[in-house]
Each structure stands twice: as C-alpha cells, then as structure tokens.
Short mmCIF file of C-alpha atoms in Angstrom, two decimals:
data_model
loop_
_atom_site.label_atom_id
_atom_site.label_comp_id
_atom_site.label_asym_id
_atom_site.label_seq_id
_atom_site.Cartn_x
_atom_site.Cartn_y
_atom_site.Cartn_z
CA MET A 1 -21.95 -56.33 10.46
CA TYR A 2 -24.84 -58.48 11.63
CA LEU A 3 -24.49 -62.25 11.40
CA SER A 4 -26.47 -65.13 12.80
CA VAL A 5 -26.13 -68.90 12.67
CA ASP A 6 -28.56 -71.60 13.69
CA PRO A 7 -26.80 -74.73 15.02
CA SER A 8 -30.07 -76.71 14.76
CA SER A 9 -30.19 -76.17 10.99
CA SER A 10 -29.01 -78.92 8.62
CA THR A 11 -26.84 -76.39 6.75
CA PRO A 12 -23.24 -76.53 8.02
CA LEU A 13 -22.26 -73.56 10.19
CA PHE A 14 -19.50 -72.37 7.84
CA GLU A 15 -21.98 -72.31 4.96
CA GLN A 16 -24.39 -70.25 7.03
CA LEU A 17 -21.58 -67.78 7.69
CA VAL A 18 -20.62 -67.69 4.00
CA ALA A 19 -24.23 -67.06 2.98
CA GLY A 20 -24.65 -64.30 5.59
CA ILE A 21 -21.49 -62.41 4.66
CA ARG A 22 -21.95 -62.89 0.91
CA ALA A 23 -25.50 -61.53 1.08
CA GLN A 24 -24.24 -58.39 2.83
CA VAL A 25 -21.47 -57.85 0.28
CA ILE A 26 -23.98 -58.24 -2.54
CA ASP A 27 -26.59 -55.91 -1.03
CA GLY A 28 -23.88 -53.35 -0.29
CA SER A 29 -24.16 -53.23 3.52
CA LEU A 30 -20.54 -54.42 3.58
CA ALA A 31 -18.68 -51.95 1.39
CA GLN A 32 -15.51 -52.45 -0.63
CA GLY A 33 -12.41 -52.06 1.55
CA GLU A 34 -14.29 -52.76 4.77
CA ARG A 35 -12.42 -54.96 7.22
CA LEU A 36 -14.30 -57.93 8.67
CA PRO A 37 -13.92 -58.80 12.36
CA ALA A 38 -10.90 -60.92 13.28
CA ALA A 39 -11.79 -64.61 12.93
CA ARG A 40 -11.11 -65.19 16.63
CA ASP A 41 -13.48 -62.37 17.69
CA LEU A 42 -16.24 -63.54 15.38
CA ALA A 43 -15.83 -67.15 16.57
CA ASP A 44 -15.99 -66.08 20.23
CA SER A 45 -19.01 -63.92 19.58
CA LEU A 46 -20.98 -66.67 17.84
CA ASP A 47 -19.64 -69.41 20.09
CA VAL A 48 -18.33 -71.41 17.12
CA ASN A 49 -14.90 -72.88 16.40
CA VAL A 50 -12.37 -70.43 14.98
CA HIS A 51 -11.68 -72.89 12.14
CA THR A 52 -15.34 -72.64 11.12
CA VAL A 53 -14.93 -68.89 10.65
CA LEU A 54 -11.58 -69.27 8.89
CA ARG A 55 -13.11 -71.83 6.55
CA ALA A 56 -15.96 -69.43 5.75
CA TYR A 57 -13.46 -66.62 5.08
CA GLN A 58 -11.47 -68.95 2.78
CA VAL A 59 -14.57 -69.92 0.80
CA LEU A 60 -15.39 -66.22 0.36
CA ARG A 61 -11.82 -65.55 -0.72
CA ASP A 62 -12.07 -68.33 -3.33
CA GLU A 63 -15.31 -66.75 -4.54
CA GLY A 64 -13.47 -63.44 -4.83
CA PHE A 65 -15.46 -61.53 -2.23
CA LEU A 66 -12.68 -61.27 0.35
CA ASP A 67 -8.97 -60.59 0.41
CA LEU A 68 -7.17 -62.44 3.18
CA ARG A 69 -3.91 -60.83 4.18
CA ARG A 70 -1.68 -61.59 7.09
CA GLY A 71 -1.93 -58.73 9.57
CA ARG A 72 -4.75 -56.96 7.72
CA GLY A 73 -7.38 -59.65 8.24
CA ALA A 74 -10.27 -60.16 5.84
CA VAL A 75 -11.08 -57.20 3.59
CA VAL A 76 -14.04 -56.88 1.22
CA THR A 77 -12.69 -56.83 -2.38
CA ALA A 78 -13.45 -54.56 -5.30
CA ARG A 79 -15.55 -57.43 -6.67
CA ALA A 80 -18.36 -56.18 -4.52
CA ARG A 81 -20.21 -54.38 -7.31
CA ASP A 82 -23.74 -53.89 -8.44
CA TYR A 83 -25.67 -57.14 -8.37
CA ALA A 84 -29.08 -55.55 -8.87
CA GLN A 85 -29.51 -56.74 -12.48
CA LEU A 86 -28.45 -60.30 -11.62
CA GLY A 87 -30.89 -60.27 -8.70
CA ARG A 88 -33.76 -59.35 -11.03
CA ASP A 89 -32.71 -62.05 -13.56
CA ILE A 90 -32.65 -64.66 -10.80
CA ASP A 91 -36.13 -63.62 -9.67
CA ARG A 92 -37.34 -64.25 -13.23
CA VAL A 93 -35.58 -67.63 -13.44
CA VAL A 94 -37.04 -68.74 -10.10
CA ALA A 95 -40.54 -67.60 -11.11
CA GLU A 96 -40.20 -69.60 -14.34
CA ALA A 97 -38.95 -72.65 -12.41
CA GLN A 98 -41.92 -72.43 -10.03
CA LYS A 99 -44.28 -72.29 -13.00
CA LEU A 100 -42.70 -75.57 -14.18
CA ASP A 101 -42.81 -77.12 -10.65
CA LEU A 102 -39.01 -77.46 -10.55
CA THR A 103 -37.48 -78.03 -7.11
CA PRO A 104 -34.66 -75.68 -5.98
CA SER A 105 -32.14 -78.51 -6.24
CA ALA A 106 -33.22 -79.31 -9.79
CA LEU A 107 -32.87 -75.66 -10.75
CA THR A 108 -29.44 -75.46 -9.07
CA ALA A 109 -28.37 -78.54 -11.00
CA MET A 110 -29.42 -76.85 -14.25
CA ILE A 111 -27.52 -73.68 -13.39
CA ARG A 112 -24.44 -75.66 -12.43
CA LYS A 113 -24.63 -77.55 -15.75
CA ALA A 114 -24.83 -74.26 -17.63
CA PHE A 115 -21.59 -73.17 -16.00
CA GLU A 116 -19.71 -76.22 -17.27
CA MET B 1 -36.61 -19.99 38.97
CA LYS B 2 -36.65 -21.81 35.64
CA PRO B 3 -33.49 -23.75 34.67
CA HIS B 4 -32.77 -21.45 31.76
CA ALA B 5 -33.15 -18.34 33.96
CA ARG B 6 -30.67 -19.86 36.43
CA MET B 7 -28.20 -20.38 33.59
CA LEU B 8 -28.57 -16.72 32.56
CA VAL B 9 -28.19 -15.42 36.13
CA ALA B 10 -25.10 -17.50 37.01
CA GLY B 11 -23.40 -17.43 33.62
CA VAL B 12 -24.14 -13.89 32.41
CA ILE B 13 -25.87 -11.50 34.85
CA VAL B 14 -23.85 -12.12 38.04
CA PRO B 15 -20.48 -11.98 36.22
CA LEU B 16 -21.53 -8.72 34.55
CA ILE B 17 -22.50 -7.21 37.94
CA ILE B 18 -19.14 -8.31 39.42
CA ALA B 19 -17.24 -6.83 36.46
CA ALA B 20 -19.27 -3.59 36.67
CA ALA B 21 -18.61 -3.31 40.43
CA ALA B 22 -14.88 -3.83 39.83
CA ALA B 23 -14.87 -1.22 37.04
CA VAL B 24 -16.68 1.36 39.22
CA THR B 25 -14.23 0.71 42.10
CA MET B 26 -11.33 1.18 39.69
CA LEU B 27 -12.82 4.45 38.39
CA PHE B 28 -13.04 5.81 41.98
CA THR B 29 -9.32 5.08 42.54
CA LEU B 30 -8.28 7.00 39.40
CA PRO B 31 -7.71 10.47 41.03
CA SER B 32 -5.28 9.13 43.66
CA LEU B 33 -3.23 6.86 41.34
CA PRO B 34 0.27 7.42 39.99
CA ASP B 35 0.52 7.73 36.19
CA PRO B 36 1.43 5.32 34.71
CA VAL B 37 0.30 2.50 37.02
CA ALA B 38 1.85 -0.96 37.36
CA VAL B 39 -0.16 -3.38 35.20
CA HIS B 40 2.03 -6.47 35.42
CA TRP B 41 4.16 -8.03 38.14
CA GLY B 42 7.22 -10.21 37.58
CA PRO B 43 7.94 -13.50 39.35
CA SER B 44 9.97 -11.62 42.03
CA GLY B 45 6.80 -9.80 43.12
CA ALA B 46 8.00 -6.42 41.83
CA PRO B 47 6.09 -4.62 39.05
CA ASP B 48 7.71 -5.01 35.61
CA ASN B 49 5.24 -3.41 33.23
CA PHE B 50 3.39 -0.11 33.37
CA GLY B 51 0.43 1.40 31.58
CA SER B 52 -2.64 3.58 31.69
CA PRO B 53 -5.19 2.66 34.41
CA VAL B 54 -8.05 3.22 31.93
CA SER B 55 -6.76 0.63 29.46
CA PHE B 56 -6.48 -1.74 32.42
CA ILE B 57 -10.21 -1.28 33.17
CA VAL B 58 -11.09 -1.79 29.50
CA VAL B 59 -9.12 -5.05 29.22
CA ILE B 60 -10.88 -6.58 32.25
CA LEU B 61 -14.34 -5.49 31.04
CA VAL B 62 -13.69 -6.88 27.54
CA ALA B 63 -12.46 -10.24 28.91
CA VAL B 64 -15.54 -10.66 31.14
CA LEU B 65 -17.92 -9.47 28.39
CA ALA B 66 -16.39 -11.94 25.91
CA TYR B 67 -16.85 -14.88 28.28
CA CYS B 68 -20.40 -13.74 29.11
CA ALA B 69 -21.22 -13.65 25.39
CA PHE B 70 -19.86 -17.22 25.10
CA ALA B 71 -21.93 -18.26 28.17
CA LEU B 72 -25.03 -16.67 26.62
CA VAL B 73 -24.55 -18.63 23.39
CA ILE B 74 -23.97 -22.01 25.06
CA SER B 75 -26.85 -21.51 27.52
CA ARG B 76 -29.21 -21.05 24.56
CA ALA B 77 -27.92 -24.07 22.62
CA ALA B 78 -30.46 -26.84 22.17
CA GLY B 79 -30.00 -30.22 23.75
CA PRO B 80 -29.96 -31.62 27.25
CA GLN B 81 -28.20 -29.84 30.09
CA THR B 82 -24.88 -31.60 30.67
CA ALA B 83 -22.19 -31.53 33.32
CA ASN B 84 -19.85 -29.93 30.77
CA LEU B 85 -22.25 -27.08 30.12
CA ARG B 86 -22.78 -26.59 33.86
CA ALA B 87 -19.01 -26.32 34.41
CA LEU B 88 -18.53 -23.90 31.49
CA LEU B 89 -21.25 -21.65 32.92
CA ALA B 90 -19.88 -21.81 36.49
CA ILE B 91 -16.49 -20.68 35.14
CA SER B 92 -18.06 -17.36 34.08
CA PRO B 93 -18.60 -15.86 37.60
CA PHE B 94 -15.29 -17.45 38.71
CA LEU B 95 -13.44 -15.65 35.94
CA ALA B 96 -15.23 -12.34 36.62
CA THR B 97 -14.39 -12.56 40.34
CA VAL B 98 -10.70 -13.39 39.80
CA LEU B 99 -10.28 -10.61 37.23
CA GLY B 100 -12.35 -8.16 39.31
CA VAL B 101 -10.38 -8.78 42.54
CA LEU B 102 -7.05 -8.64 40.71
CA GLY B 103 -7.99 -5.55 38.69
CA ALA B 104 -9.60 -3.48 41.44
CA GLY B 105 -7.14 -4.72 44.09
CA SER B 106 -4.06 -3.93 42.04
CA LEU B 107 -5.24 -0.31 41.67
CA ILE B 108 -6.28 0.02 45.33
CA ILE B 109 -2.80 -1.01 46.56
CA GLN B 110 -1.29 1.69 44.32
CA GLN B 111 -3.46 4.52 45.69
CA GLY B 112 -1.43 7.43 47.03
CA LEU B 113 1.87 6.21 45.53
CA ALA B 114 4.03 8.78 43.76
CA ASP B 115 5.78 6.21 41.57
CA ALA B 116 4.25 2.89 40.49
CA HIS B 117 7.70 1.23 40.84
CA ASP B 118 7.03 1.23 44.60
CA ALA B 119 3.85 -0.88 44.20
CA PRO B 120 3.75 -3.79 46.66
CA SER B 121 3.64 -7.44 45.59
CA ILE B 122 0.43 -8.64 43.99
CA LEU B 123 0.79 -12.21 45.33
CA PRO B 124 -1.68 -11.79 48.26
CA LEU B 125 -4.27 -10.45 45.79
CA VAL B 126 -3.75 -13.45 43.49
CA ILE B 127 -4.41 -15.82 46.38
CA ILE B 128 -7.45 -13.85 47.61
CA GLY B 129 -8.79 -13.60 44.05
CA PHE B 130 -8.54 -17.35 43.45
CA VAL B 131 -10.05 -18.31 46.81
CA VAL B 132 -12.98 -15.90 46.49
CA GLY B 133 -13.36 -16.85 42.81
CA LEU B 134 -13.50 -20.55 43.72
CA VAL B 135 -16.15 -19.92 46.37
CA VAL B 136 -18.25 -17.95 43.86
CA GLY B 137 -17.70 -20.59 41.13
CA VAL B 138 -18.70 -23.46 43.42
CA ALA B 139 -21.77 -21.53 44.61
CA ALA B 140 -22.70 -20.95 40.94
CA TRP B 141 -22.24 -24.68 40.22
CA PHE B 142 -24.79 -25.57 42.91
CA PHE B 143 -27.11 -22.77 41.81
CA LEU B 144 -27.06 -23.96 38.18
CA PRO B 145 -29.64 -26.59 37.19
CA ALA B 146 -28.45 -30.18 37.57
CA SER B 147 -27.92 -32.20 34.43
CA THR B 148 -31.10 -33.40 32.78
CA PRO B 149 -31.87 -37.05 33.52
CA VAL B 150 -31.77 -39.52 30.64
CA PRO B 151 -35.22 -39.46 29.00
CA VAL B 152 -37.45 -42.48 29.57
CA VAL B 153 -37.96 -44.74 26.54
CA ASP B 154 -41.26 -46.20 25.50
CA GLU B 155 -40.96 -50.00 25.87
CA ALA B 156 -43.16 -50.54 22.81
CA GLU B 157 -40.86 -48.51 20.57
CA LEU B 158 -37.68 -50.47 21.22
CA PRO B 159 -36.15 -51.91 18.05
CA LEU B 160 -36.35 -55.71 17.87
CA LEU B 161 -35.54 -58.45 15.37
CA ASP B 162 -36.58 -62.05 14.81
CA LEU B 163 -34.37 -64.39 16.77
CA GLY B 164 -34.91 -68.16 16.87
CA ALA B 165 -34.61 -69.98 20.19
CA ASP B 166 -31.32 -71.65 19.18
CA GLU B 167 -30.05 -68.90 16.92
CA ARG B 168 -26.67 -67.38 17.72
CA ALA B 169 -26.26 -63.84 16.49
CA THR B 170 -23.61 -61.18 16.59
CA TRP B 171 -23.35 -57.54 15.62
CA ILE B 172 -19.84 -56.19 15.24
CA GLN B 173 -18.87 -52.70 14.11
CA ARG B 174 -15.62 -50.83 13.87
CA VAL B 175 -15.94 -47.31 15.24
CA GLU B 176 -13.57 -44.69 13.90
CA PRO B 177 -13.35 -40.93 14.38
CA ALA B 178 -15.00 -38.59 11.90
CA ARG B 179 -12.60 -37.84 9.04
CA TRP B 180 -12.11 -34.15 9.94
CA LEU B 181 -11.43 -35.09 13.56
CA GLY B 182 -8.80 -37.61 12.48
CA ILE B 183 -7.09 -35.09 10.18
CA LEU B 184 -7.14 -32.43 12.91
CA LEU B 185 -5.62 -34.80 15.50
CA VAL B 186 -2.92 -36.04 13.12
CA ALA B 187 -2.04 -32.42 12.23
CA VAL B 188 -1.90 -31.27 15.86
CA GLY B 189 -0.01 -34.42 16.86
CA ALA B 190 2.55 -33.95 14.07
CA ILE B 191 3.15 -30.32 15.06
CA VAL B 192 3.55 -31.17 18.75
CA VAL B 193 5.79 -34.20 18.17
CA VAL B 194 7.97 -32.84 15.33
CA GLY B 195 8.04 -29.19 16.44
CA GLY B 196 8.53 -30.10 20.09
CA SER B 197 11.27 -32.62 19.27
CA LEU B 198 13.17 -30.01 17.24
CA ALA B 199 12.83 -27.42 20.00
CA VAL B 200 14.03 -29.88 22.66
CA TRP B 201 16.84 -31.16 20.39
CA VAL B 202 18.39 -27.72 19.90
CA SER B 203 17.86 -26.43 23.44
CA ALA B 204 18.30 -29.37 25.83
CA PRO B 205 20.68 -32.28 26.49
CA THR B 206 20.17 -35.59 24.65
CA SER B 207 18.71 -37.32 27.72
CA THR B 208 15.88 -34.75 27.83
CA PHE B 209 15.31 -35.28 24.10
CA VAL B 210 14.99 -39.06 24.57
CA GLY B 211 12.65 -38.50 27.52
CA TYR B 212 10.52 -36.17 25.40
CA LEU B 213 10.30 -38.72 22.57
CA VAL B 214 9.29 -41.53 24.97
CA THR B 215 6.63 -39.33 26.61
CA MET B 216 5.25 -38.32 23.20
CA GLY B 217 5.23 -41.95 22.06
CA VAL B 218 3.22 -42.99 25.13
CA LEU B 219 0.81 -40.06 24.59
CA VAL B 220 0.27 -40.93 20.91
CA VAL B 221 -0.49 -44.56 21.83
CA LEU B 222 -2.89 -43.48 24.60
CA VAL B 223 -4.77 -41.00 22.41
CA THR B 224 -4.94 -43.45 19.49
CA SER B 225 -6.26 -46.20 21.74
CA THR B 226 -9.31 -44.10 22.59
CA LEU B 227 -10.03 -43.23 18.95
CA PHE B 228 -10.51 -46.67 17.42
CA TRP B 229 -12.98 -49.16 18.82
CA THR B 230 -14.57 -52.46 18.01
CA VAL B 231 -18.07 -52.70 19.41
CA ARG B 232 -20.06 -55.90 19.51
CA VAL B 233 -23.38 -57.26 20.70
CA ASP B 234 -23.85 -60.97 21.29
CA ALA B 235 -25.14 -63.48 23.86
CA ARG B 236 -22.65 -62.11 26.39
CA GLY B 237 -24.03 -58.58 26.09
CA PHE B 238 -22.29 -55.44 24.86
CA ALA B 239 -18.58 -54.68 24.68
CA ALA B 240 -16.51 -51.81 23.28
CA ARG B 241 -12.81 -52.58 22.99
CA SER B 242 -9.94 -50.40 21.88
CA PRO B 243 -7.14 -51.96 19.77
CA LEU B 244 -4.87 -52.45 22.81
CA GLY B 245 -7.64 -54.18 24.76
CA PHE B 246 -7.64 -51.25 27.18
CA PRO B 247 -9.67 -49.16 27.77
CA ARG B 248 -12.62 -51.50 27.45
CA PHE B 249 -16.26 -51.03 28.37
CA THR B 250 -18.74 -53.86 28.76
CA VAL B 251 -22.37 -54.26 29.75
CA PRO B 252 -23.21 -57.90 30.55
CA LEU B 253 -26.51 -59.06 29.05
CA ALA B 254 -27.98 -59.48 32.57
CA ASP B 255 -27.37 -55.76 33.21
CA VAL B 256 -28.97 -54.52 29.96
CA GLU B 257 -32.25 -52.72 30.56
CA SER B 258 -32.82 -51.69 26.94
CA ALA B 259 -31.00 -50.38 23.89
CA THR B 260 -32.02 -47.62 21.53
CA THR B 261 -30.62 -45.69 18.62
CA ILE B 262 -30.31 -41.95 19.20
CA GLU B 263 -29.35 -38.91 17.14
CA LEU B 264 -26.40 -37.19 18.70
CA ASN B 265 -24.85 -33.81 18.20
CA PRO B 266 -21.69 -33.93 20.31
CA ALA B 267 -21.40 -30.14 20.44
CA THR B 268 -24.58 -29.95 22.50
CA GLY B 269 -25.52 -33.46 23.63
CA PHE B 270 -22.17 -34.41 25.09
CA GLY B 271 -20.16 -31.20 24.89
CA GLY B 272 -17.26 -32.49 22.84
CA TRP B 273 -15.57 -35.53 21.40
CA GLY B 274 -13.77 -38.42 23.03
CA LEU B 275 -14.57 -40.36 26.18
CA ARG B 276 -16.99 -38.22 28.14
CA TRP B 277 -19.72 -37.90 30.68
CA GLY B 278 -23.05 -36.65 29.34
CA GLY B 279 -25.03 -36.32 32.54
CA PRO B 280 -25.12 -38.41 35.71
CA GLY B 281 -24.20 -42.02 35.02
CA ARG B 282 -24.27 -41.41 31.27
CA PHE B 283 -20.95 -42.21 29.67
CA GLY B 284 -20.14 -41.80 26.00
CA ILE B 285 -17.58 -42.87 23.43
CA ILE B 286 -18.22 -39.95 21.10
CA LEU B 287 -16.25 -39.90 17.85
CA ASN B 288 -18.86 -38.67 15.37
CA SER B 289 -22.05 -36.71 15.22
CA GLY B 290 -25.21 -38.41 14.06
CA GLU B 291 -26.40 -41.84 15.07
CA ALA B 292 -25.37 -43.54 18.28
CA LEU B 293 -26.26 -46.66 20.23
CA GLU B 294 -27.43 -46.00 23.78
CA ILE B 295 -27.54 -48.89 26.24
CA ARG B 296 -29.44 -48.33 29.48
CA LYS B 297 -28.28 -50.45 32.38
CA LYS B 298 -30.40 -52.09 35.06
CA SER B 299 -27.77 -51.01 37.56
CA GLY B 300 -28.41 -47.40 36.51
CA GLY B 301 -26.87 -45.05 33.98
CA SER B 302 -26.17 -45.69 30.35
CA LEU B 303 -23.41 -46.13 27.81
CA VAL B 304 -23.50 -44.23 24.50
CA VAL B 305 -21.36 -45.11 21.47
CA THR B 306 -21.44 -43.32 18.14
CA THR B 307 -21.60 -46.08 15.52
CA ALA B 308 -23.05 -46.92 12.14
CA GLN B 309 -25.96 -49.40 11.98
CA SER B 310 -26.83 -48.63 15.59
CA ARG B 311 -30.45 -49.67 15.02
CA GLN B 312 -29.38 -53.22 14.15
CA GLY B 313 -27.17 -53.39 17.26
CA ALA B 314 -29.95 -52.07 19.50
CA ALA B 315 -32.46 -54.50 17.98
CA LEU B 316 -30.18 -57.49 18.55
CA LEU B 317 -29.43 -56.47 22.13
CA ASN B 318 -33.14 -56.00 22.97
CA SER B 319 -34.02 -59.32 21.33
CA LEU B 320 -31.29 -61.14 23.26
CA VAL B 321 -32.56 -59.61 26.53
CA ARG B 322 -36.17 -60.61 25.75
CA ARG B 323 -35.11 -64.16 24.90
CA VAL B 324 -33.37 -64.64 28.25
CA GLU B 325 -36.23 -63.19 30.30
#
C-alpha cells in the first residue's frame, strides 16, 4: 500500500489518509480481505499521531470500506466492488458542472442535497 | 578457461574420471578377492553384509553418474552464478572421491583373503576418504568461477515518483510465502510434529516427550517468523520485519544507493527459498518467484525481497534518496 500526506495542505491529515486509502479500495489496488498496516506502524512511518490514523480507519469503517476487529486490525470489506460505472457517471456530472461554471463545492452541495 | 567450461570440468568431468579410475582399480582386484566380498561394515568395525564385488562397482558408478547428471543440469541453468550453485558443483568431485576411495579401498583391503568375514575395519578408509574428498572439494570450489557480481543499473532507468518537498509518504506491504510453499511447509511440519510426537510418546519416557514438544514448538515459531514479513519504505529508509520483531533487516535512507524492481526465479537466481545469500553481499528474503525489490547499499551489497508492487516501493525509495541529496 502506498500512502502520502502533505502537512502543508489545508486538508486535515486524517482526511488525506481517508482519501488515499479509499481511492485504493475503489481502484482495486487494495483487495477485499487485505489487512491494512497496524495503526501504530502507519503512524510511525508517516510521522503522524496514531490517533490520526485510527480516526481515518474509523471514518473508513463508518463508510463501510473497512472492518475493524480487535486483534485482526483493519481489513478491507466485501464492499470493495466495481466502481467503474460510478466513476464514468461522475466524470459526466463533473463535465456538465464545468459547462455550467459550477464550483466543486456547489456541485458537492447539490449531491449532498440529493442524498437527503 | 570460460566460466561454464570450469563448471563442466569441476562438476562433471573430474568426478567422472575419479569414478572411472576407482572402477578400473576395483576391476583389477577382482581375481584376488574372496566371493562374496564384504560390502558393509557395522559400528563395531567388523563386516556385517556381503555381496558380489561387481554389484558394488555398479552402485558406486551409478551414484556418481547420477550426481554428475544433476551437476550438468544445474550448470546449464540460466541465471547468475551463485554461491549455492558453486557449492552444489563442488560437492560433485567430493562425492566421487569419497565413494571412489571407499569403494576401491574396501576391495583392496580384502585382496588375498579366503573369507570376507576376516576383512579389517573400514574406519581408516572412511577417514582417508573424507579428508582427501574435502581437499578435492575445496580445490574444486576455488577452481569454480566466483559468483557473478550484481549487475550495474542505469541511473536514468530507476523508477521515480512525484514527491513534494513537505510530503510524507510510506509504502507498506505484507510479504507471505507462495501458496504451494505454505501448504508444503504446513504438511511437512504436521508430519514431523504429529508423527514424531507419537513415535516419542510410545518409545520414550514422558520427560523426553515434553522436551520434544518444546523443541518442536520453538522450531515452528522460528520457521514461521522467517515466512511472514512486513516491508516498508519511508523517510527512515527500508525495513523488513518479521511478526516477532526478529529477525529484522533495515537499510537506513543514508545507506541507500538505489532501488530497482527485478524479476526473480528463486530456483536459479537465488537457489532456493527462505533467507539466503545470492552472491557476495547480496542477501535475499525469497518467498515467491516473480517480482522482487532490490535495494543496493552505498556500503556495498544489496538486499532483495520478493514482494508485490515492488516498482512502487523502489520508486518511493529512489525519490526519498533524491530529495535528501
């Protein structure tokens, strides 16, 4: 697993971790059943607080991408399936939004509204 | 002499000449031998098994021929010359000498005897055979070509990735043995532990049984700890750690010369699986065939680990080194 964080970015570190791991689950480079590094090891390796990693793992668990089990660590769930179609749909939505000069945050707000 | 010719001479031709010389010597002793001759000696030094002298000659020739055929095959295998291969080839003349001295000698000491039961002890011959065999084997080792040096890598072809000045990156992989290797080890382990335990249980006192179980337990833990690894690349450099924390191999970033991804066939490139040497200063954690990460050290030598996504790991390591320099 390759992960990188940029402390100078305005995005919180745990969100950068979440985005990095989630992207790898979605593109399939982290397969179902694969065990992620222990939070302590990952924190040491990236020189971040262990709670930052644990928080990222918890967010991914809440999103259904990870299973957190005592003793087994963080395991990629069966939810990791084919996101290819969704990826293509999003490309179309973003292209449409750009045509309409919508900012990313405006588009996100619209998507969030559609969920409610 | 070309390296390959040296391999043929030491591993095949010389052993065949030794075996042929021993066989001819044995043929010359035939007329003055008792029939049957002693072919095996017991621990007391007295002969305990008897047979035809001709079958004795055939057995020794077949054993040497079989090892020479093996030496011929491995000397032709593709891949770099390794210390393992060198040792396997040097064993060939050693084996031929030991068998030749023992075979010819055991017939010579029986010349003129009326009854093979009177044959003297073979112990002096065993000692002479091993000493002469060792001398021949060591000479063959030095005659055989030294292990091929690690090939030089083109600086421009090193894998790299984009790394910001403040970016912190890590590459972590779990390394596990190939499935068939795991199944084989579990099967062998189960037979040794269960079968051995039963055998000790029925034949020895309880204290021996407990001792056997403890020894087996320690062995299983030791073997397992060299089969599963976590490898990582980050700002500190490279580290491979087994689940117990030991053994552990690290290359600090300051000592990393470069990292590459290589294709590895353990049967030729490293001569087996496990923790091994693959040439001078080249150490490998070899649990699979296929791709591996090779890290060359500034202090000399290199570390090779079979792992998935080795290109990513090599790229990160090279990028981290470049950023520091």
